[in-house]
Coordinates of C-alpha atoms (C1' of nucleotides) in Angstrom, one line a residue:
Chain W
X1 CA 90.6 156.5 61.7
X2 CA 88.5 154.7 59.9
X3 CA 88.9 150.7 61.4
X4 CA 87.7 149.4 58.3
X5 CA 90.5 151.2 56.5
X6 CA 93.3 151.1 59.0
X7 CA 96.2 148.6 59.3
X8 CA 95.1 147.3 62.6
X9 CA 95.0 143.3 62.9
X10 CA 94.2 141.7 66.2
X11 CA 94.9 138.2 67.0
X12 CA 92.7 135.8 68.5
X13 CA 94.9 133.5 69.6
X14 CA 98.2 134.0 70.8
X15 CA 101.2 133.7 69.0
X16 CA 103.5 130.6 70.7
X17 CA 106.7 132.8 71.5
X18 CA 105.2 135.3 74.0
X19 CA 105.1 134.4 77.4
X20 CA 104.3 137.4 79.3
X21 CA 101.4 139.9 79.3
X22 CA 102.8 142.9 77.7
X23 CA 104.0 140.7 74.6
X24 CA 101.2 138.8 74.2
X25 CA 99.4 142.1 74.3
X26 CA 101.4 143.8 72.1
X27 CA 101.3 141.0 69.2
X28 CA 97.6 140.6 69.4
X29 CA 96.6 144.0 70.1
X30 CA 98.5 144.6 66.7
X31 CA 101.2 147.1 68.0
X32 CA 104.1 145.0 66.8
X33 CA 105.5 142.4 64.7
X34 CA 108.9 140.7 65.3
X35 CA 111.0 140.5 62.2
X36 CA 114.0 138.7 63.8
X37 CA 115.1 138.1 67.6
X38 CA 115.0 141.5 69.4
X39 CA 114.1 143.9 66.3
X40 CA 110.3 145.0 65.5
X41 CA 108.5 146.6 63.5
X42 CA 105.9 149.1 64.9
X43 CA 102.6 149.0 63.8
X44 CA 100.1 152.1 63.3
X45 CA 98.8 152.2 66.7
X46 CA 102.2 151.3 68.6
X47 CA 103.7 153.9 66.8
X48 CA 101.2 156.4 68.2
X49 CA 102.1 154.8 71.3
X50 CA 105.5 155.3 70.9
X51 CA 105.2 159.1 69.7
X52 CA 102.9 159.9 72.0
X53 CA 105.5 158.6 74.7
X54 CA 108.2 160.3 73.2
X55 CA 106.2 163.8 72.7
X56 CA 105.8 163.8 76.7
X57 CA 109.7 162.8 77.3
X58 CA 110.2 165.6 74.8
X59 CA 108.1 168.1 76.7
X60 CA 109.2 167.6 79.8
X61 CA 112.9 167.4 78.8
X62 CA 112.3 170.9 77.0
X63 CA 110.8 172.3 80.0
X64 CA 114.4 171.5 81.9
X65 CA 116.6 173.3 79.5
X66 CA 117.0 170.2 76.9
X67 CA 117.9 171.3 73.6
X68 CA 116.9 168.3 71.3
X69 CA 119.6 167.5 68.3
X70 CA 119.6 163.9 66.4
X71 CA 122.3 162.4 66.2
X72 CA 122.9 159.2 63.8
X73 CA 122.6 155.8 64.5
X74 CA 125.8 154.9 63.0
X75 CA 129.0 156.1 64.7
X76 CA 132.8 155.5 63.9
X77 CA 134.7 153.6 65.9
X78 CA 137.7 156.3 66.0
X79 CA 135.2 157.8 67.9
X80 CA 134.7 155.3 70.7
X81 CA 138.7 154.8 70.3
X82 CA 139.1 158.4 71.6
X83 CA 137.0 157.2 74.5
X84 CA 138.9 154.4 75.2
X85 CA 135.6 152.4 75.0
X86 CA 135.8 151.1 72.1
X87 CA 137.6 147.7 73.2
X88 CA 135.7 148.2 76.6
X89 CA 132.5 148.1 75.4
X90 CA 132.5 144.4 74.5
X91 CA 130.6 142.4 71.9
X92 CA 127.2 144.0 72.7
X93 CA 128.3 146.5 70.5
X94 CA 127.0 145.8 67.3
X95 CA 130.6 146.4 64.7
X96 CA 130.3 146.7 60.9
X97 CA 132.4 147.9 58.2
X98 CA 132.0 150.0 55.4
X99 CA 132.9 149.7 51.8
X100 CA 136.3 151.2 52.7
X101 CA 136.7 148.3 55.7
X102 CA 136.3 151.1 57.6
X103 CA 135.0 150.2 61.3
X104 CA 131.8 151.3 62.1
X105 CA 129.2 151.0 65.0
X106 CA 125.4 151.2 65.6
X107 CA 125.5 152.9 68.4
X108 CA 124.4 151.4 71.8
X109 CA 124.6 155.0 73.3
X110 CA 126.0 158.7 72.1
X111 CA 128.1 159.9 75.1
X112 CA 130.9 159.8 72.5
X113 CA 129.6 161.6 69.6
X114 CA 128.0 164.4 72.0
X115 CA 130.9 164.9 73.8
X116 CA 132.7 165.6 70.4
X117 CA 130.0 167.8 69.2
X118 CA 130.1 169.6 72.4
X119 CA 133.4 170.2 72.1
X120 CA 134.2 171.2 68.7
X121 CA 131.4 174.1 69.2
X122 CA 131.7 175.6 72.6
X123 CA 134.6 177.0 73.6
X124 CA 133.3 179.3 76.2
X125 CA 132.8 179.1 80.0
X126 CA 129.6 181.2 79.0
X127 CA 127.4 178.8 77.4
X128 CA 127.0 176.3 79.9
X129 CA 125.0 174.6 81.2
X130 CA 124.2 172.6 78.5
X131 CA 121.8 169.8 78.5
X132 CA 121.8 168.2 74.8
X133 CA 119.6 165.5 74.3
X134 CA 118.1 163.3 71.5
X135 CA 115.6 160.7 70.6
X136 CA 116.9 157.8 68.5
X137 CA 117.3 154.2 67.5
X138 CA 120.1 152.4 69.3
X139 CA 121.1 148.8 69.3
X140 CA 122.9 147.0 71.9
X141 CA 123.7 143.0 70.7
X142 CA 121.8 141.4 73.7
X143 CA 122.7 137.9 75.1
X144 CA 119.1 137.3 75.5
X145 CA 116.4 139.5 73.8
X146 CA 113.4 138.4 75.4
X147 CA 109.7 139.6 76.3
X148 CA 109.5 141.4 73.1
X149 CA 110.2 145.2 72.8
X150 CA 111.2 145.3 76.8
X151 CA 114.8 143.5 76.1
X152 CA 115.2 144.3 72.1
X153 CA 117.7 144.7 70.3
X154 CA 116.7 147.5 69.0
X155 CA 115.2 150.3 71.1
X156 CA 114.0 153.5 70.8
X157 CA 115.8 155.7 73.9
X158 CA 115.9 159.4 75.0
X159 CA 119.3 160.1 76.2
X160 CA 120.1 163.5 77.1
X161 CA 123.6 164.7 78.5
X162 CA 124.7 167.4 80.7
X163 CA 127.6 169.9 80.3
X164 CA 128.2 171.9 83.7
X165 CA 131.5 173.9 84.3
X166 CA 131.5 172.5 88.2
X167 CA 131.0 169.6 90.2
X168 CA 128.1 171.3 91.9
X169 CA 126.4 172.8 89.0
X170 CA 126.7 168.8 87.7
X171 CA 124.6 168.0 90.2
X172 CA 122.3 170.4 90.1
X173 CA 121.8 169.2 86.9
X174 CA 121.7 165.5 87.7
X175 CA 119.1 166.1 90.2
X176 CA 117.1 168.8 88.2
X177 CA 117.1 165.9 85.7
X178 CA 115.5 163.7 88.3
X179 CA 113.1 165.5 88.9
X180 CA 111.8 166.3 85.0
X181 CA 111.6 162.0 85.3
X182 CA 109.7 162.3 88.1
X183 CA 107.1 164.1 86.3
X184 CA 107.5 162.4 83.2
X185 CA 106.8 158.8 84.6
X186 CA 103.6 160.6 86.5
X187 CA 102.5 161.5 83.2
X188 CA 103.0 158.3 81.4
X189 CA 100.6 157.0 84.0
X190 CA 103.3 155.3 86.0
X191 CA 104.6 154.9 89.4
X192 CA 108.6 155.1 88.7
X193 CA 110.9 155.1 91.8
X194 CA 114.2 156.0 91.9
X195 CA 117.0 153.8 93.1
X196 CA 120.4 153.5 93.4
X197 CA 122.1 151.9 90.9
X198 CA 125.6 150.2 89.5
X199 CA 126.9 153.2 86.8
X200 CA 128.1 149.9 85.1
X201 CA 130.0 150.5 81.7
X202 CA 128.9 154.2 81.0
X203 CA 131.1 155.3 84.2
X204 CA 130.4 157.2 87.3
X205 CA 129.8 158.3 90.9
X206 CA 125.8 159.0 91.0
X207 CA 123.7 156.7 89.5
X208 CA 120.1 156.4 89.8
X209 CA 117.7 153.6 87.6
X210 CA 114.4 154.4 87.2
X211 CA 112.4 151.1 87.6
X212 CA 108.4 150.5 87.3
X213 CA 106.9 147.9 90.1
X214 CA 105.9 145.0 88.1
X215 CA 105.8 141.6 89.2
X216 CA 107.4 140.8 85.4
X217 CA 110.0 143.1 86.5
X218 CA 113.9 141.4 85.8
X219 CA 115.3 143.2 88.8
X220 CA 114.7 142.8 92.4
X221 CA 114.0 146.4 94.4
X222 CA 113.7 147.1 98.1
X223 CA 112.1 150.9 99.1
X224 CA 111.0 152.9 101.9
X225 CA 107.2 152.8 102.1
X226 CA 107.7 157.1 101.9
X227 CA 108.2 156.7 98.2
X228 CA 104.4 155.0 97.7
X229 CA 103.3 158.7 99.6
X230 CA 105.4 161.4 98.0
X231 CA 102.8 164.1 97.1
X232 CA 105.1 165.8 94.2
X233 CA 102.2 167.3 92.8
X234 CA 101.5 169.0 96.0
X235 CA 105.3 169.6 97.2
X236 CA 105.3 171.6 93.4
X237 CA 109.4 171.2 93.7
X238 CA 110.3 173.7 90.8
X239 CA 113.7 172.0 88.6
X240 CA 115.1 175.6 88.6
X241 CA 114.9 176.3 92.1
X242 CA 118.1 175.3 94.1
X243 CA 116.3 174.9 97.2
X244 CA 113.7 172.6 95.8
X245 CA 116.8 170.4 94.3
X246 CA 118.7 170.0 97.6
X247 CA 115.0 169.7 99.0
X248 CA 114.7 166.6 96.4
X249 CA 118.4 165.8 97.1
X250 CA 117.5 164.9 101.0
X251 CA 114.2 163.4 100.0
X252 CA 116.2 161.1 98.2
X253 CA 119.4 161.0 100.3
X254 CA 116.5 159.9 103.2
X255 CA 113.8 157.4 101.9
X256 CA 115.6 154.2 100.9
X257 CA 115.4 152.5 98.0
X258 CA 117.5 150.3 95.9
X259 CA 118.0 147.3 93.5
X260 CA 119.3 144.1 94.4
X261 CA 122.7 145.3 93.2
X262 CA 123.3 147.9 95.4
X263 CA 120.8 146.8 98.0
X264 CA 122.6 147.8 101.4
X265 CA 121.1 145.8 104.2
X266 CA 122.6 147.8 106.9
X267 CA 120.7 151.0 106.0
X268 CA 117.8 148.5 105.0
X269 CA 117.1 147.4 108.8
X270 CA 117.5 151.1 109.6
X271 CA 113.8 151.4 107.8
X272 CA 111.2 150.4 109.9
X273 CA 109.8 146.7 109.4
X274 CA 106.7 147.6 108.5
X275 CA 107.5 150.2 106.0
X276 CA 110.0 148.4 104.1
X277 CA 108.5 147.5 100.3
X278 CA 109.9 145.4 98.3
X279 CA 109.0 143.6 94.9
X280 CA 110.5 143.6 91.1
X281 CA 110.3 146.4 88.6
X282 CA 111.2 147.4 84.8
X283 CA 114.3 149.5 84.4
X284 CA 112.9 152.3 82.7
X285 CA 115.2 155.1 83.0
X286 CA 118.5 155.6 84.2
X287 CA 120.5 158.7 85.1
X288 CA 124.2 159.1 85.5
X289 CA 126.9 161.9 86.4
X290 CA 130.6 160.5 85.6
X291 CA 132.4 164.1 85.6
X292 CA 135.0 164.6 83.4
X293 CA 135.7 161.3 82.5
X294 CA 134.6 161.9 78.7
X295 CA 135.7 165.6 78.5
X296 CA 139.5 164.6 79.8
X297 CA 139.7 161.2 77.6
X298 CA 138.5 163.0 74.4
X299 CA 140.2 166.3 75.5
X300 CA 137.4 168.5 75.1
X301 CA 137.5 171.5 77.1
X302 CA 136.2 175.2 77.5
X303 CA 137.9 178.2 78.5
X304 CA 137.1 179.8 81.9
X305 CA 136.4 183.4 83.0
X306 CA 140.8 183.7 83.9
X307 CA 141.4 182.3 80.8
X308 CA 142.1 178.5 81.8
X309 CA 140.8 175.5 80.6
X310 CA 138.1 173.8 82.1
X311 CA 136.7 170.2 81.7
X312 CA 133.2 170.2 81.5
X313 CA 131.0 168.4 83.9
X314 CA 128.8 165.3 82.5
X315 CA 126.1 162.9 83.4
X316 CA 124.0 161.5 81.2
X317 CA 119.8 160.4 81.6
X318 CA 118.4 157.8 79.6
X319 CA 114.6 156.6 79.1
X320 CA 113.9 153.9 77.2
X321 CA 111.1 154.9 75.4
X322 CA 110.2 151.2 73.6
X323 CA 110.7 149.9 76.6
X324 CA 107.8 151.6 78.3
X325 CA 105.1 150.9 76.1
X326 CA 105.7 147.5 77.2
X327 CA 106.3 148.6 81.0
X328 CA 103.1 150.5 80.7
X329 CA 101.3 147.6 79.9
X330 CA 102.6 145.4 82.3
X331 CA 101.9 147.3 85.2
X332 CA 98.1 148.6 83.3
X333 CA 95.9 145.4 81.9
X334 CA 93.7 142.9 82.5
X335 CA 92.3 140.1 81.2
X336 CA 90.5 141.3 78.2
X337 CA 93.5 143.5 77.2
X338 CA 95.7 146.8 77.7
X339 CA 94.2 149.7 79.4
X340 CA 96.1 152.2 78.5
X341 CA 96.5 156.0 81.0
X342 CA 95.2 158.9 78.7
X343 CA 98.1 160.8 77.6
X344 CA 99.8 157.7 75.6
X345 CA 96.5 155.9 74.3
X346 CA 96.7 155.8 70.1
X347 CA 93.2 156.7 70.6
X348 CA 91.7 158.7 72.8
X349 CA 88.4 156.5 71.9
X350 CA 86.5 153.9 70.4
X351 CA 84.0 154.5 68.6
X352 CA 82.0 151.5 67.9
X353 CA 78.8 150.9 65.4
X354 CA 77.4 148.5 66.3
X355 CA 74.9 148.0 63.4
X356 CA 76.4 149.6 60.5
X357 CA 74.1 149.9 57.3
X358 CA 71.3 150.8 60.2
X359 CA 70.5 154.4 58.5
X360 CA 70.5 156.1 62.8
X361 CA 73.0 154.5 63.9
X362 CA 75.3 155.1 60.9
X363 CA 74.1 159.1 61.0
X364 CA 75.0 159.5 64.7
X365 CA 78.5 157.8 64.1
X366 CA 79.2 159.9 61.7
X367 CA 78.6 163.1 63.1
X368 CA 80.5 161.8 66.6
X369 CA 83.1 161.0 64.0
X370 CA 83.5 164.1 62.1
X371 CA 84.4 165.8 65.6
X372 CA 87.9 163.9 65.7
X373 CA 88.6 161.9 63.0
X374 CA 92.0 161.9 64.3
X375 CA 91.7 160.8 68.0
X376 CA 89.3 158.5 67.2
X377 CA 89.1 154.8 66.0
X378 CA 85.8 154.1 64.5
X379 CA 84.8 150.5 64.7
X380 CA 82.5 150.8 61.2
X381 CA 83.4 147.1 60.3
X382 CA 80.1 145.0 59.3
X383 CA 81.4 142.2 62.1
X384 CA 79.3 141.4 65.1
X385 CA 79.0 143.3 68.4
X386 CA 80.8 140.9 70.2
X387 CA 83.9 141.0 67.9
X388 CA 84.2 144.8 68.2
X389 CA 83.5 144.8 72.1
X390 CA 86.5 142.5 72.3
X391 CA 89.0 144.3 69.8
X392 CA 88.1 147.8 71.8
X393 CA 88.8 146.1 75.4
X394 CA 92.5 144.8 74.0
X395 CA 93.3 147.8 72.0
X396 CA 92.4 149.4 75.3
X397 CA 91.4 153.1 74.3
X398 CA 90.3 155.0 77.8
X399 CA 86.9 155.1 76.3
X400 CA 84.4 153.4 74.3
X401 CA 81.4 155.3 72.4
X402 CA 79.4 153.0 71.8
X403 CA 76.4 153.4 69.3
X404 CA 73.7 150.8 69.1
X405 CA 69.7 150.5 67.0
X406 CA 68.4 150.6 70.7
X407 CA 69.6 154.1 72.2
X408 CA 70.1 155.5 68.7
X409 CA 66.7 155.6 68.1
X410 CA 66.3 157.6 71.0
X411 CA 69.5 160.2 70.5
X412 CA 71.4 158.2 73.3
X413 CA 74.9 156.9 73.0
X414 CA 76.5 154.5 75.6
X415 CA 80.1 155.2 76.8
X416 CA 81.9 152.6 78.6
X417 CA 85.4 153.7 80.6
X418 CA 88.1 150.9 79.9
X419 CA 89.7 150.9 83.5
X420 CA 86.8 150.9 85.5
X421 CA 84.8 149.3 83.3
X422 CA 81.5 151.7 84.2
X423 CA 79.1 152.5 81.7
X424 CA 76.6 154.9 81.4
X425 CA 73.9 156.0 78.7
X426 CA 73.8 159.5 77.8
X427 CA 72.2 161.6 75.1
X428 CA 74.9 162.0 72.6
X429 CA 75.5 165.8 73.3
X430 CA 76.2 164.9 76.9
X431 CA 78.4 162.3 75.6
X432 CA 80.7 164.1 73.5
X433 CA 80.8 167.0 76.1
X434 CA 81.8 164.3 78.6
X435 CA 84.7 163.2 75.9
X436 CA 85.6 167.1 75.3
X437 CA 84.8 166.4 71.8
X438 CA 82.5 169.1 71.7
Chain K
rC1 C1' 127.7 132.3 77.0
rG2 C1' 125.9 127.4 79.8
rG3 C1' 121.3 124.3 80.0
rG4 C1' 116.5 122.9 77.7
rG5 C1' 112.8 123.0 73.8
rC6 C1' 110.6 124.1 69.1
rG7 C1' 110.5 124.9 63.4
rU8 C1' 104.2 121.5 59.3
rG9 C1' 98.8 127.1 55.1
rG10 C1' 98.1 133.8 58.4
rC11 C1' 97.7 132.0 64.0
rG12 C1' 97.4 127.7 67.5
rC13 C1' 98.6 122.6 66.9
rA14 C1' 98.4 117.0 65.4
rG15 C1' 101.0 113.7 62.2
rC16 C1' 107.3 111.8 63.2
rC17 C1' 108.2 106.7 67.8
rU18 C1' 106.6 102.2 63.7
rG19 C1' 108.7 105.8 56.2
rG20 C1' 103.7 104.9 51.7
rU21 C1' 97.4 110.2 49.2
rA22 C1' 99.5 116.4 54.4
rG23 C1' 95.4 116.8 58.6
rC24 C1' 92.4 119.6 62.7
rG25 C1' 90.7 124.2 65.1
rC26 C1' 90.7 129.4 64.4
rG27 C1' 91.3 133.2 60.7
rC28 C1' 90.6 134.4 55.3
rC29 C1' 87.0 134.3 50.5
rU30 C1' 81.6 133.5 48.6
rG31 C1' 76.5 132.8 49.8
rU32 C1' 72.6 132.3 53.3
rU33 C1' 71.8 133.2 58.5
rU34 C1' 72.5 136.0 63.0
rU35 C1' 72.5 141.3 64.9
rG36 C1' 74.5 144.4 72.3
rG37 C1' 80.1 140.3 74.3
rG38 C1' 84.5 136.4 69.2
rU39 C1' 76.7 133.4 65.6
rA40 C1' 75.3 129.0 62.7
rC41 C1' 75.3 126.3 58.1
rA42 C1' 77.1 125.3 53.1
rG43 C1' 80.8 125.9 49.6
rG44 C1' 86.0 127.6 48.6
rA45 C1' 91.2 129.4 48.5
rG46 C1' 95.7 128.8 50.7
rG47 C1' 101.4 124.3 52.2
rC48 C1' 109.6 125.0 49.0
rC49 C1' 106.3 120.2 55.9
rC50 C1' 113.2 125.8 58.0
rC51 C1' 117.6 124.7 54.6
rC52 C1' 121.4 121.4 52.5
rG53 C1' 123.2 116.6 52.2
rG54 C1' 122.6 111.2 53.1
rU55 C1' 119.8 106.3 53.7
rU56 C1' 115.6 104.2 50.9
rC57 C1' 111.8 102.0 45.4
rG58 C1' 109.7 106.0 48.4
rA59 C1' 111.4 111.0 53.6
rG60 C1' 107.1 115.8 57.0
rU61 C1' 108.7 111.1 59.4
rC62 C1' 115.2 107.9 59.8
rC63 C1' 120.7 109.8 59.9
rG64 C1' 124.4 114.0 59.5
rG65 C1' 125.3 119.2 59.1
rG66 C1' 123.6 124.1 59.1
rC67 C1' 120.1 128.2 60.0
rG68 C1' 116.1 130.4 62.7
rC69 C1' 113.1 131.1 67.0
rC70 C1' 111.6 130.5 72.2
rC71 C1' 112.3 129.2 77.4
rC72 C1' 115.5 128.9 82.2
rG73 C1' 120.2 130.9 84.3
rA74 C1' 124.6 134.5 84.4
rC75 C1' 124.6 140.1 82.0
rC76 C1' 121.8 145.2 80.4
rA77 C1' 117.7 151.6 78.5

RNA sequence: CGGGGCGUGGCGCAGCCUGGUAGCGCGCCUGUUUUGGGUACAGGAGGCCCCCGGUUCGAGUCCGGGCGCCCCGACCA
């Protein structure tokens, strides 16, 4: 992308109503723009953020059986009547009523209209498990929206749910689930630790959050130093392997860690002093099995191998997918601006000019340019060096290309790396080789 | 939902107490200048002062009501 063509305004000052990092960030790296309290609109490069986010979720949830459906935003509250939850669920539930006065919902959450899906298409013992999932819009009413898209209103989440035909198999699944977040978080870039949670109004035995150590973080967490050293790339725990789950299962089962809610002091002075962590994260996922409370209220049920009926198994995994881009940044930025891991940059790259209308220098950005027009964001705007330097360290791309009169002259590029902040010159084959763009 | 605060060009703010020509910095436009970390100078555009009502000769300013937004706390991907 051309910079001098794209929809990408940064902010020099920051805007009055954002008080921590990853908003302020966000508003002046030009990701987002509020449009009332809680509700955003994305901007070009936070919604490559966002998709690039969601494409891993997607990947990974794929690679654990997921079979990805969309269901709508807007739900019918016979639904959630069938449920029982639709008085339960309380004014965070956004109600609205169609022409008819029929009542409708923006749904805060799909266990409903899965469940009924699920059940007026499988009618078989044979087809499960099932893990259904989607990626969607959902709006919960919020007391408080507050530091921007991390407590919206609206949010962009990946809930998947689980259909098993036994308690076991359930949690098989829960815990085969856990693990596809484990990897999913590493990929992101982030350290995510599981803990054990309230199930709160969704329902439930096991419960685990997913929460990102931030000092921003709204809850408080207390863990067993063993989860800062789990080697998961080395233990290689394979999600179909039923060893490797119970093997997770006692991992978990034996390193503490839990939020303020559940925080159990007893087994907490059982951890040695010195290896007790503690701190505040950012929920970012959050996985559940409540076993046949869905199937049995909506009466959904398949028919077993003797004929009788079963009630499936659920749980359900959510990640809130808005929610990390802020996350991310919170726990990945400096003073200058975001820093974003690899896999969820909008560009890979920066590529910045920084004398355009200079006949080298415009020839060597061009060619650099024509290798990935896509992935990369070419600074070509006639502003100063200075003014491009800064834009590029708050829009945060891993890397900066960076083409100047002096080294262009000589067939050398500079390339800077935004989280270390080392630079090196190189002759511009070396430099795109370096980059993989050649 | 309890407590606090704020609404004035795109952004950050002053002006309000004590009513009388709507201001500053940044950004934006034009020109010159500068050219490796937000350059300098000159000129210029841009404002239902959140809304409604009241007081007054006169309201951004005072009074009443409403709306919006933010912060702190209790609640949640």
């Amino acid at each position: 992308m051309r910079l001098s063509q794209a929809f990408q305004p940064t902010l020099k000052e920051v805007p009055a109503e954002a008080q921590i990092a990853s908003h302020r960030l966000m508003l002046r790296a030009g990701l987002v723009r509020q449009t009332s309290s809680g509700i955003y609109t994305w901007l070009p490069a936070g919604l490559r953020v966002l998709r690039n986010i969601a494409n891993i979720v997607r990947q990974e949830q794929d690679q654990v059986g997921g079979q990805e459906v969309l269901m709508p935003t807007i739900q019918s509250a016979d639904l959630w009547r069938r449920s029982g939850r639709y008085d339960a669920y309380g004014p965070e539930m956004l109600r609205i009523q169609d022409r008819q006065g029929r009542e409708m919902l923006y749904g805060p959450t799909n266990e409903e209209v899965v469940t009924d899906l699920f059940g007026s298409t499988v009618k078989s013992y044979r087809e499960l498990p099932k893990v259904i999932y989607h990626i969607q819009w959902k709006f919960r009413d919020e007391v408080r929206p507050r530091f921007g898209v991390m407590r919206g209103r609206e949010f962009y989440m990946k809930d998947a749910y689980s259909f098993d035909l036994s308690y076991e198999a359930a949690v098989s699944s829960y815990y085969r689930m856990m693990l596809s977040y484990l990897k999913i978080f590493r990929r992101l870039g982030v350290k995510a630790v599981p803990m054990a949670a309230d199930t709160g109004p969704i329902g439930g035995e096991l419960s685990h959050e997913f929460l990102v150590l931030a000092p921003t973080g709204e809850s408080e967490v207390f863990y067993d130093a063993g989860w800062d050293e789990m080697d998961w790339e080395s233990m290689a725990l394979n999600p179909q392997n039923e060893a490797d789950l119970q093997k997770l299962q006692n991992l978990v089962k034996e390193t503490y860690s839990a939020t303020d809610e559940k925080h159990d002091l007893t087994a907490w002075e059982a951890v040695p002093e010195d290896r007790r962590r503690g701190g505040r994260g950012i929920e970012v996922g959050h996985i559940f099995y409540f076993g046949t409370k869905y199937t049995e209220a909506m009466g959904v049920e398949v028919n077993g191998a003797d004929g009788a009926a079963i009630h499936p198994h659920m749980g359900s995994y959510g990640i809130g997918v808005s929610r990390l881009v802020g996350a991310i940044i919170e726990a990945s930025h400096d003073d200058a601006g975001i820093i974003w891991p690899e896999d969820v940059a909008p560009y890979r790259a920066a590529l910045l000019n920084l004398r355009p209308g200079d006949e080298t220098c415009d020839a060597m950005c061009e060619s650099i340019y024509s290798c990935d027009p896509e992935g990369l964001l070419y600074d070509d705007r006639s502003e100063r060096a200075g003014v491009k330097f800064n834009d590029a360290d708050l829009l945060g791309h891993p890397w900066q290309i960076i083409v100047g009169p002096r080294g262009a002259k000589n067939g050398m590029v500079e390339l800077k790396h935004r989280a270390t902040g080392e630079r090196s010159e190189l002759p511009l084959d070396e430099a795109l080789a370096k980059l993989g763009l050649r």
